[in-house]
Amino acid sequence: MTNSKSLIVFLTLITAVSFHAKGLAVSAEGGWKASPELAETLTKRRPETNYYEQAVPKYTLPDPLVTSDGRIVTDARTWRTRRRPEILELFRTHVYGRSPIGRPMNMAFKVFDLDRKALAGLATRKQVTVSFTGKIGGPKMDILIYLPNAVKTPAATFVLLNFGGNHTIHPDPAIKLSKGWMRPGRAGVVKNRATEESRGRSYLSYPVEKILKHGYGLATIYYGDIDPDFHDGFKNGVHRVFDELFGGKRPPDAWGAIGAWAWGLSRAMDYFETDGDIDHKRVAVLGHSRLGKTALWAGAQDQRFAIVISNNSGCGGAALSRRRFGETVGRINKSFPHWFCENFKKYNGREDGLPVDQHMLIALIAPRPVYVTSADEDLWADPRGEFLACRRADRVYRLLGVDGLGVVQMPGLDSPVQKGAIGYHVRSGSHALSEYDWQHFMDFADMHFTGPRQR
Ligand code: GCU
């Protein structure tokens, strides 16, 4: 190595060490920062993607408290009657599309499994088929429900969609094996179908016993039951059937897959309202990743969800689109053309033209509690953008008379903010739904549901 080369290596090392030390110092003060080494590695993998804070463009967010005709919203009534409906419409028109409103007329529920001594007596297990049209052969979904036997019913319950089928969340052999279409690449999936091999494979993301012992119920649905996650021109799942009811035409603001999945969660809520063992006034909806985007959209539209939780939802979820950090609107519409409505594609590369940004999605949940998480290594989902969306929704919470986020600075790693109605954490590790996340969701729910164990 020449002298000048070794000098460069030496200087690079010094810079890396001091950068690292500086990173630690900053996080000790309470502010998370993306690891520069990780940003560099990710940039090499996807050179077209921005992973650097200094390269985030200047942007101005639309104000959730100014109506589209320029009136400033200063009271809760104007928020509820004017601005909130207006924002909801903007998300329907430009982002997720319009879903059928309300409970389908002939929807039917069938409890096909009930075991009051499941999981060695810890839980009551129910499995319910929801037939959306009430017709044989029509679209349907299966809800798997575990309720804690040690808690007086009705039980406060978490509901979430899952990626691999209900049978993947726990090894319990009584869980019906999902028969629907599956995305390839998951353990135990052969030719787009689940096999017994996949039973219990995702248990790390669903600490069922822990949740039950804490006193909460858990309900889950395979998202592909509602709409298989591939672009088929909206011919399968619930789209075709309900689009037909509306004349068979798909306007540019017709619902995409996220709209359909969110709609399915509302249909699960319709069932909970009929089940005396579930406290439908204390249902927290949550989701991870694409299903975190879905949970936010479900909670924004359907005010029956008492708490809304987004885990690593990123672009089109909790992260501000205008930052163009990590995944962008253009990128997501290209990779997943079926997730959003057709109109959303107009904003590929022109995020500043959007009449909304994702802080307004969180604001739609106000004053109900919302919890947003990020993961340190998940720069694709833009942790800072997720935090900033929470921060920018805070004013709406305060207008409605509740404490929102309660901090202005992004917290440090593994230092959850759980003071007010907006909770947030950035956890160590990668893009995942972990036991750490669940622990904090339960703590947050204890705070807002007045604690299931005190009853
Ligand atoms: C992809 C996608 C994300 C999404 C994630 C997931 O990474 O780009 O937007 O959140 O998949 O759902 O796992």
Coordinates of C-alpha atoms and ligand atoms in Angstrom, one line a residue:
M1 CA 0.0 0.0 0.0
T2 CA 1.4 3.4 -0.9
N3 CA 1.7 6.1 1.8
S4 CA -1.1 8.2 0.5
K5 CA -3.4 5.1 0.2
S6 CA -2.7 4.1 3.8
L7 CA -3.4 7.7 4.9
I8 CA -6.8 7.5 3.2
V9 CA -7.6 4.2 4.9
F10 CA -6.5 5.7 8.2
L11 CA -8.6 8.8 7.8
T12 CA -11.6 6.8 6.7
L13 CA -11.3 4.6 9.8
I14 CA -11.0 7.6 12.1
T15 CA -14.0 9.2 10.5
A16 CA -16.0 6.0 10.8
V17 CA -15.1 5.6 14.4
S18 CA -15.9 9.3 15.3
F19 CA -19.1 9.1 13.3
H20 CA -20.1 6.0 15.2
A21 CA -19.1 7.6 18.5
K22 CA -21.0 10.8 17.5
G23 CA -24.1 8.6 16.6
L24 CA -24.0 7.0 20.1
A25 CA -23.7 10.4 21.8
V26 CA -26.6 11.7 19.9
S27 CA -28.8 8.7 20.6
A28 CA -27.8 9.0 24.3
E29 CA -29.3 12.5 24.1
G30 CA -32.4 11.0 22.8
G31 CA -32.3 11.3 19.0
W32 CA -32.2 8.3 16.8
K33 CA -30.0 8.5 13.7
A34 CA -29.7 6.1 10.8
S35 CA -26.4 4.3 10.8
P36 CA -24.3 5.8 8.0
E37 CA -22.7 2.5 7.3
L38 CA -26.1 0.9 6.7
A39 CA -27.1 3.8 4.5
E40 CA -24.0 3.2 2.4
T41 CA -24.6 -0.5 2.1
L42 CA -28.2 0.0 1.1
T43 CA -27.3 2.7 -1.4
K44 CA -25.0 0.2 -3.1
R45 CA -27.9 -2.2 -3.4
R46 CA -30.4 0.4 -4.7
P47 CA -28.5 3.4 -6.0
E48 CA -31.7 5.1 -7.1
T49 CA -33.0 5.2 -3.5
N50 CA -32.2 7.9 -1.0
Y51 CA -31.0 6.8 2.4
Y52 CA -29.4 10.0 3.5
E53 CA -31.1 12.6 5.7
Q54 CA -29.1 15.4 4.1
A55 CA -30.5 14.5 0.7
V56 CA -34.2 14.7 1.8
P57 CA -35.6 17.5 -0.4
K58 CA -37.2 20.6 1.1
Y59 CA -41.0 20.1 1.3
T60 CA -44.1 21.7 2.7
L61 CA -46.7 19.5 4.2
P62 CA -50.4 20.2 3.7
D63 CA -51.9 21.6 7.0
P64 CA -54.4 19.2 8.5
L65 CA -56.0 22.2 10.2
V66 CA -56.7 24.3 7.1
T67 CA -59.7 23.3 4.9
S68 CA -59.3 23.1 1.2
D69 CA -60.9 26.5 0.8
G70 CA -58.4 28.0 3.2
R71 CA -60.3 28.2 6.4
I72 CA -58.4 27.6 9.6
V73 CA -59.9 24.9 11.9
T74 CA -59.8 26.1 15.4
D75 CA -62.5 24.0 17.1
A76 CA -63.3 20.3 17.4
R77 CA -66.7 20.6 15.8
T78 CA -65.3 22.1 12.5
W79 CA -62.7 19.3 12.6
R80 CA -65.4 16.6 12.9
T81 CA -67.9 18.0 10.6
R82 CA -65.8 19.6 7.9
R83 CA -62.1 18.9 7.8
R84 CA -62.0 15.3 8.9
P85 CA -64.6 14.2 6.2
E86 CA -62.7 16.3 3.7
I87 CA -59.4 14.6 4.4
L88 CA -61.0 11.1 4.4
E89 CA -62.3 11.9 0.9
L90 CA -58.9 13.0 -0.3
F91 CA -57.4 9.7 0.8
R92 CA -60.2 7.9 -0.9
T93 CA -59.8 9.8 -4.1
H94 CA -56.0 10.0 -4.4
V95 CA -54.5 7.2 -2.4
Y96 CA -56.3 4.1 -1.3
G97 CA -59.5 4.3 -3.4
R98 CA -63.1 4.0 -2.5
S99 CA -64.4 0.9 -0.8
P100 CA -68.0 -0.2 -0.5
I101 CA -69.5 1.6 2.6
G102 CA -70.8 -0.4 5.5
R103 CA -71.8 -4.0 6.2
P104 CA -72.8 -6.0 3.1
M105 CA -76.5 -6.8 3.2
N106 CA -76.4 -10.6 3.2
M107 CA -73.1 -11.2 5.0
A108 CA -73.2 -14.3 7.1
F109 CA -71.1 -15.6 10.0
K110 CA -70.5 -19.3 10.8
V111 CA -68.6 -20.4 13.9
F112 CA -67.2 -23.7 12.7
D113 CA -64.9 -24.3 15.7
L114 CA -65.3 -23.6 19.4
D115 CA -63.0 -25.0 22.0
R116 CA -63.2 -23.5 25.5
K117 CA -60.1 -25.5 26.7
A118 CA -57.7 -24.7 23.9
L119 CA -53.9 -24.3 24.5
A120 CA -54.1 -26.4 27.6
G121 CA -57.0 -24.5 29.0
L122 CA -55.4 -21.1 28.6
A123 CA -57.8 -20.0 25.9
T124 CA -61.1 -20.3 24.2
R125 CA -60.5 -20.8 20.5
K126 CA -63.1 -19.9 17.9
Q127 CA -62.9 -20.1 14.1
V128 CA -65.5 -18.2 12.2
T129 CA -66.2 -18.0 8.5
V130 CA -67.4 -14.7 7.3
S131 CA -69.2 -15.1 4.0
F132 CA -69.2 -11.6 2.5
T133 CA -72.2 -12.1 0.2
G134 CA -73.9 -15.0 2.1
K135 CA -73.7 -17.0 -1.1
I136 CA -72.1 -20.4 -1.5
G137 CA -69.0 -20.1 -3.5
G138 CA -68.8 -16.3 -2.9
P139 CA -65.8 -14.6 -1.3
K140 CA -65.2 -15.4 2.4
M141 CA -62.6 -15.2 5.1
D142 CA -61.8 -17.2 8.2
I143 CA -61.2 -15.5 11.5
L144 CA -59.1 -17.3 14.1
I145 CA -59.8 -16.1 17.6
Y146 CA -58.1 -16.9 20.9
L147 CA -59.7 -15.4 24.1
P148 CA -58.1 -15.5 27.5
N149 CA -59.9 -17.8 29.9
A150 CA -58.5 -16.2 33.0
V151 CA -60.2 -12.8 32.2
K152 CA -63.8 -12.1 32.5
T153 CA -65.4 -11.8 29.1
P154 CA -66.0 -9.8 27.1
A155 CA -62.2 -9.5 26.4
A156 CA -60.4 -6.6 24.9
T157 CA -58.9 -8.0 21.7
F158 CA -56.1 -7.3 19.2
V159 CA -57.0 -7.9 15.6
L160 CA -54.6 -8.2 12.7
L161 CA -54.2 -9.7 9.3
N162 CA -51.5 -12.2 8.8
F163 CA -49.2 -13.0 5.8
G164 CA -49.1 -16.8 5.7
G165 CA -52.4 -18.1 6.8
N166 CA -54.0 -18.5 10.2
H167 CA -52.3 -21.8 10.8
T168 CA -48.9 -20.2 10.6
I169 CA -49.3 -18.1 13.8
H170 CA -49.3 -21.0 16.2
P171 CA -48.6 -24.8 16.0
D172 CA -52.1 -25.6 17.4
P173 CA -53.1 -28.5 15.1
A174 CA -56.8 -27.5 15.3
I175 CA -56.2 -24.3 13.3
K176 CA -57.6 -24.8 9.8
L177 CA -54.9 -24.9 7.2
S178 CA -55.4 -22.0 4.9
K179 CA -56.4 -23.0 1.3
G180 CA -56.0 -19.7 -0.4
W181 CA -53.4 -18.5 -2.9
M182 CA -50.1 -17.6 -1.2
R183 CA -47.2 -15.5 -2.4
P184 CA -44.2 -17.7 -3.2
G185 CA -41.0 -17.7 -1.1
R186 CA -42.6 -18.5 2.3
A187 CA -41.6 -21.6 4.2
G188 CA -44.0 -24.5 3.5
V189 CA -45.6 -22.9 0.5
V190 CA -45.6 -25.1 -2.6
K191 CA -47.1 -24.0 -5.9
N192 CA -48.7 -21.0 -4.2
R193 CA -50.5 -23.2 -1.6
A194 CA -49.8 -23.7 2.1
T195 CA -48.8 -27.1 3.3
E196 CA -48.7 -28.6 6.8
E197 CA -45.0 -27.7 6.8
S198 CA -46.0 -24.0 7.3
R199 CA -48.0 -24.7 10.5
G200 CA -46.7 -22.5 13.4
R201 CA -43.9 -21.1 11.2
S202 CA -44.6 -17.4 12.1
Y203 CA -45.1 -17.9 15.8
L204 CA -42.2 -15.5 16.6
S205 CA -44.4 -12.7 15.3
Y206 CA -47.4 -13.8 17.3
P207 CA -46.6 -14.4 20.9
V208 CA -50.1 -15.9 21.5
E209 CA -49.6 -17.3 25.0
K210 CA -48.0 -14.0 26.1
I211 CA -50.9 -12.0 24.8
L212 CA -53.4 -14.3 26.4
K213 CA -51.6 -14.3 29.8
H214 CA -51.5 -10.6 29.7
G215 CA -55.3 -10.7 29.5
Y216 CA -56.0 -9.9 25.8
G217 CA -57.7 -11.7 23.1
L218 CA -56.2 -12.1 19.6
A219 CA -58.0 -12.4 16.3
T220 CA -56.3 -12.9 13.0
I221 CA -57.2 -13.4 9.3
Y222 CA -55.2 -14.4 6.3
Y223 CA -55.1 -11.3 4.2
G224 CA -55.2 -13.3 1.0
D225 CA -58.7 -14.6 1.9
I226 CA -59.9 -11.0 1.3
D227 CA -57.8 -10.3 -1.7
P228 CA -54.8 -12.4 -3.0
D229 CA -51.8 -10.3 -3.1
F230 CA -50.9 -10.1 -6.8
H231 CA -52.0 -8.0 -9.6
D232 CA -54.7 -9.7 -11.6
G233 CA -56.6 -6.7 -12.7
F234 CA -58.9 -7.0 -9.7
K235 CA -60.6 -10.2 -10.9
N236 CA -60.3 -12.2 -7.7
G237 CA -61.0 -11.7 -4.0
V238 CA -63.7 -9.3 -3.0
H239 CA -63.0 -6.8 -5.8
R240 CA -64.8 -8.6 -8.6
V241 CA -68.0 -9.3 -6.6
F242 CA -68.4 -5.9 -5.1
D243 CA -67.2 -4.0 -8.2
E244 CA -70.0 -5.9 -10.1
L245 CA -72.5 -4.6 -7.6
F246 CA -71.4 -1.1 -8.5
G247 CA -71.8 -1.5 -12.2
G248 CA -68.6 -3.4 -13.0
K249 CA -66.6 -0.3 -13.9
R250 CA -63.4 0.5 -12.1
P251 CA -63.0 4.3 -11.9
P252 CA -59.5 5.7 -11.1
D253 CA -60.6 6.0 -7.4
A254 CA -61.8 2.4 -7.1
W255 CA -60.4 0.5 -4.1
G256 CA -57.0 -1.3 -4.4
A257 CA -55.8 -4.2 -2.4
I258 CA -55.0 -2.2 0.7
G259 CA -58.6 -0.8 0.6
A260 CA -59.9 -4.3 0.3
W261 CA -57.8 -5.7 3.2
A262 CA -58.9 -2.7 5.4
W263 CA -62.5 -3.3 4.4
G264 CA -62.1 -7.0 5.5
L265 CA -60.9 -5.8 9.0
S266 CA -64.1 -3.8 9.3
R267 CA -66.1 -6.9 8.4
A268 CA -64.3 -8.7 11.3
M269 CA -65.4 -5.9 13.5
D270 CA -69.0 -6.5 12.3
Y271 CA -68.6 -10.0 13.6
F272 CA -67.1 -8.9 16.9
E273 CA -70.2 -6.8 17.5
T274 CA -72.2 -10.0 17.5
D275 CA -69.9 -12.1 19.7
G276 CA -70.6 -11.6 23.5
D277 CA -67.1 -12.9 24.4
I278 CA -65.3 -10.0 22.6
D279 CA -65.5 -6.5 23.9
H280 CA -66.0 -4.7 20.6
K281 CA -65.5 -1.3 22.3
R282 CA -62.0 -2.3 23.1
V283 CA -60.6 -3.7 19.9
A284 CA -57.1 -2.6 18.8
V285 CA -56.4 -3.1 15.1
L286 CA -52.8 -3.6 14.1
G287 CA -50.6 -4.7 11.3
H288 CA -47.1 -5.1 10.1
S289 CA -45.6 -3.6 6.9
R290 CA -48.1 -3.6 4.0
L291 CA -50.6 -4.8 6.6
G292 CA -49.5 -1.9 8.9
K293 CA -50.5 0.5 6.0
T294 CA -53.8 -1.5 6.0
A295 CA -54.4 -1.2 9.7
L296 CA -53.9 2.6 9.6
W297 CA -56.4 2.9 6.7
A298 CA -58.9 0.6 8.4
G299 CA -58.6 2.6 11.7
A300 CA -58.8 5.9 9.8
Q301 CA -62.1 5.0 8.2
D302 CA -63.8 2.9 10.8
Q303 CA -64.0 4.6 14.1
R304 CA -65.1 1.5 15.9
F305 CA -61.5 0.5 16.2
A306 CA -60.5 1.9 19.6
I307 CA -56.7 1.8 19.1
V308 CA -54.8 1.7 15.9
I309 CA -51.2 0.3 15.6
S310 CA -48.8 0.5 12.7
N311 CA -45.7 -1.7 12.8
N312 CA -43.0 -0.7 10.2
S313 CA -45.6 0.4 7.7
G314 CA -43.4 2.9 5.8
C315 CA -44.4 4.3 2.4
G316 CA -48.2 4.6 2.0
G317 CA -48.4 3.9 5.8
A318 CA -47.0 6.1 8.5
A319 CA -44.0 7.6 6.6
L320 CA -44.3 11.0 5.0
S321 CA -44.3 10.6 1.3
R322 CA -42.8 14.0 0.6
R323 CA -39.5 13.0 2.2
R324 CA -38.8 10.5 -0.6
F325 CA -36.5 8.6 1.9
G326 CA -36.3 4.9 1.3
E327 CA -39.3 3.6 -0.7
T328 CA -41.1 6.3 -2.7
V329 CA -44.6 6.7 -4.2
G330 CA -43.2 5.9 -7.7
R331 CA -41.3 2.8 -6.5
I332 CA -44.3 1.4 -4.5
N333 CA -46.7 1.9 -7.4
K334 CA -44.3 0.2 -9.7
S335 CA -43.6 -2.8 -7.5
F336 CA -47.2 -3.2 -6.3
P337 CA -49.5 -1.7 -8.9
H338 CA -52.6 -3.2 -7.2
W339 CA -52.2 -1.8 -3.7
F340 CA -53.5 1.7 -4.2
C341 CA -56.0 3.3 -6.5
E342 CA -55.1 4.3 -10.0
N343 CA -55.1 8.0 -9.1
F344 CA -52.2 7.5 -6.8
K345 CA -49.9 6.8 -9.7
K346 CA -50.3 10.4 -10.8
Y347 CA -48.0 11.2 -7.9
N348 CA -45.1 9.0 -9.0
G349 CA -42.2 11.4 -8.7
R350 CA -44.5 14.3 -7.8
E351 CA -45.2 13.8 -4.2
D352 CA -45.5 17.6 -3.7
G353 CA -48.7 17.5 -5.7
L354 CA -50.5 15.2 -3.3
P355 CA -53.3 17.0 -1.5
V356 CA -52.5 14.9 1.6
D357 CA -49.5 13.4 3.3
Q358 CA -49.4 10.5 5.8
H359 CA -49.5 12.7 9.0
M360 CA -53.1 13.4 7.9
L361 CA -53.9 9.7 7.9
I362 CA -52.8 9.5 11.5
A363 CA -54.8 12.7 12.2
L364 CA -57.9 10.9 11.0
I365 CA -57.5 8.4 13.9
A366 CA -57.7 11.3 16.5
P367 CA -58.6 11.4 19.3
R368 CA -58.3 7.6 19.4
P369 CA -54.9 6.3 20.5
V370 CA -52.5 5.4 17.8
Y371 CA -49.1 3.7 18.1
V372 CA -46.5 3.8 15.4
T373 CA -43.2 1.8 15.3
S374 CA -40.1 1.8 13.3
A375 CA -37.0 -0.5 13.2
D376 CA -33.5 0.8 13.3
E377 CA -32.3 -1.2 10.2
D378 CA -35.5 -0.7 8.2
L379 CA -34.5 2.4 6.4
W380 CA -36.7 1.4 3.4
A381 CA -39.6 2.3 5.6
D382 CA -38.1 5.7 6.7
P383 CA -38.2 5.7 10.5
R384 CA -37.7 9.4 10.8
G385 CA -40.6 10.0 8.3
E386 CA -42.8 7.8 10.5
F387 CA -41.9 9.7 13.6
L388 CA -42.4 13.1 11.9
A389 CA -45.9 12.0 10.7
C390 CA -46.8 11.4 14.3
R391 CA -45.4 14.7 15.3
R392 CA -47.3 16.5 12.7
A393 CA -50.6 14.8 13.7
D394 CA -50.1 16.0 17.3
R395 CA -51.9 19.3 16.7
V396 CA -55.1 17.6 15.7
Y397 CA -55.1 15.5 18.9
R398 CA -54.5 18.6 21.0
L399 CA -57.4 20.4 19.2
L400 CA -59.6 17.5 20.2
G401 CA -58.5 17.9 23.9
V402 CA -56.1 15.0 24.3
D403 CA -52.4 14.8 24.6
G404 CA -50.8 13.7 21.4
L405 CA -47.2 12.7 21.1
G406 CA -45.8 14.9 23.8
V407 CA -42.3 15.1 22.4
V408 CA -40.7 17.1 19.6
Q409 CA -37.5 15.2 19.2
M410 CA -37.2 11.7 17.8
P411 CA -36.5 9.4 20.8
G412 CA -33.4 7.2 21.0
L413 CA -33.3 3.6 20.1
D414 CA -35.5 1.3 22.2
S415 CA -36.9 4.3 24.2
P416 CA -40.6 4.3 23.5
V417 CA -42.7 7.4 23.8
Q418 CA -46.0 6.4 25.4
K419 CA -47.2 9.4 27.3
G420 CA -50.2 10.5 25.3
A421 CA -52.6 9.2 22.7
I422 CA -49.8 8.9 20.1
G423 CA -47.2 6.3 21.0
Y424 CA -44.0 5.8 19.0
H425 CA -40.9 3.7 19.2
V426 CA -37.9 2.8 17.1
R427 CA -36.6 -0.6 18.0
S428 CA -33.2 -2.2 17.4
G429 CA -33.1 -4.7 14.6
S430 CA -34.7 -5.2 11.3
H431 CA -38.1 -5.0 9.6
A432 CA -40.3 -7.4 11.6
L433 CA -43.1 -7.8 14.1
S434 CA -41.4 -8.8 17.3
E435 CA -42.2 -9.7 20.9
Y436 CA -40.7 -6.3 21.9
D437 CA -43.2 -4.6 19.7
W438 CA -46.1 -6.6 21.2
Q439 CA -44.9 -5.8 24.7
H440 CA -45.3 -2.2 24.0
F441 CA -48.6 -2.5 22.3
M442 CA -49.9 -4.3 25.3
D443 CA -48.5 -1.6 27.7
F444 CA -50.1 1.0 25.5
A445 CA -53.4 -0.8 25.4
D446 CA -53.3 -1.2 29.3
M447 CA -53.0 2.5 29.5
H448 CA -55.9 3.3 27.2
F449 CA -58.2 0.4 27.9
T450 CA -57.8 1.0 31.6
G451 CA -56.1 -2.4 31.9
P452 CA -57.9 -5.7 31.2
R453 CA -56.7 -7.3 34.5
Q454 CA -58.3 -4.6 36.8
R455 CA -61.8 -5.6 35.9
Ligands
GCU1 C1 -42.1 -4.3 0.5 C2 -42.8 -3.0 0.2 C3 -43.2 -2.3 1.4 C4 -44.0 -3.2 2.3 C5 -43.2 -4.5 2.5 C6 -44.1 -5.6 3.3 O1 -40.8 -4.1 1.1 O2 -41.9 -2.2 -0.6 O3 -43.9 -1.2 1.1 O4 -44.3 -2.6 3.5 O5 -42.9 -5.1 1.3 O6 -45.3 -5.5 3.3 O7 -43.4 -6.5 3.7

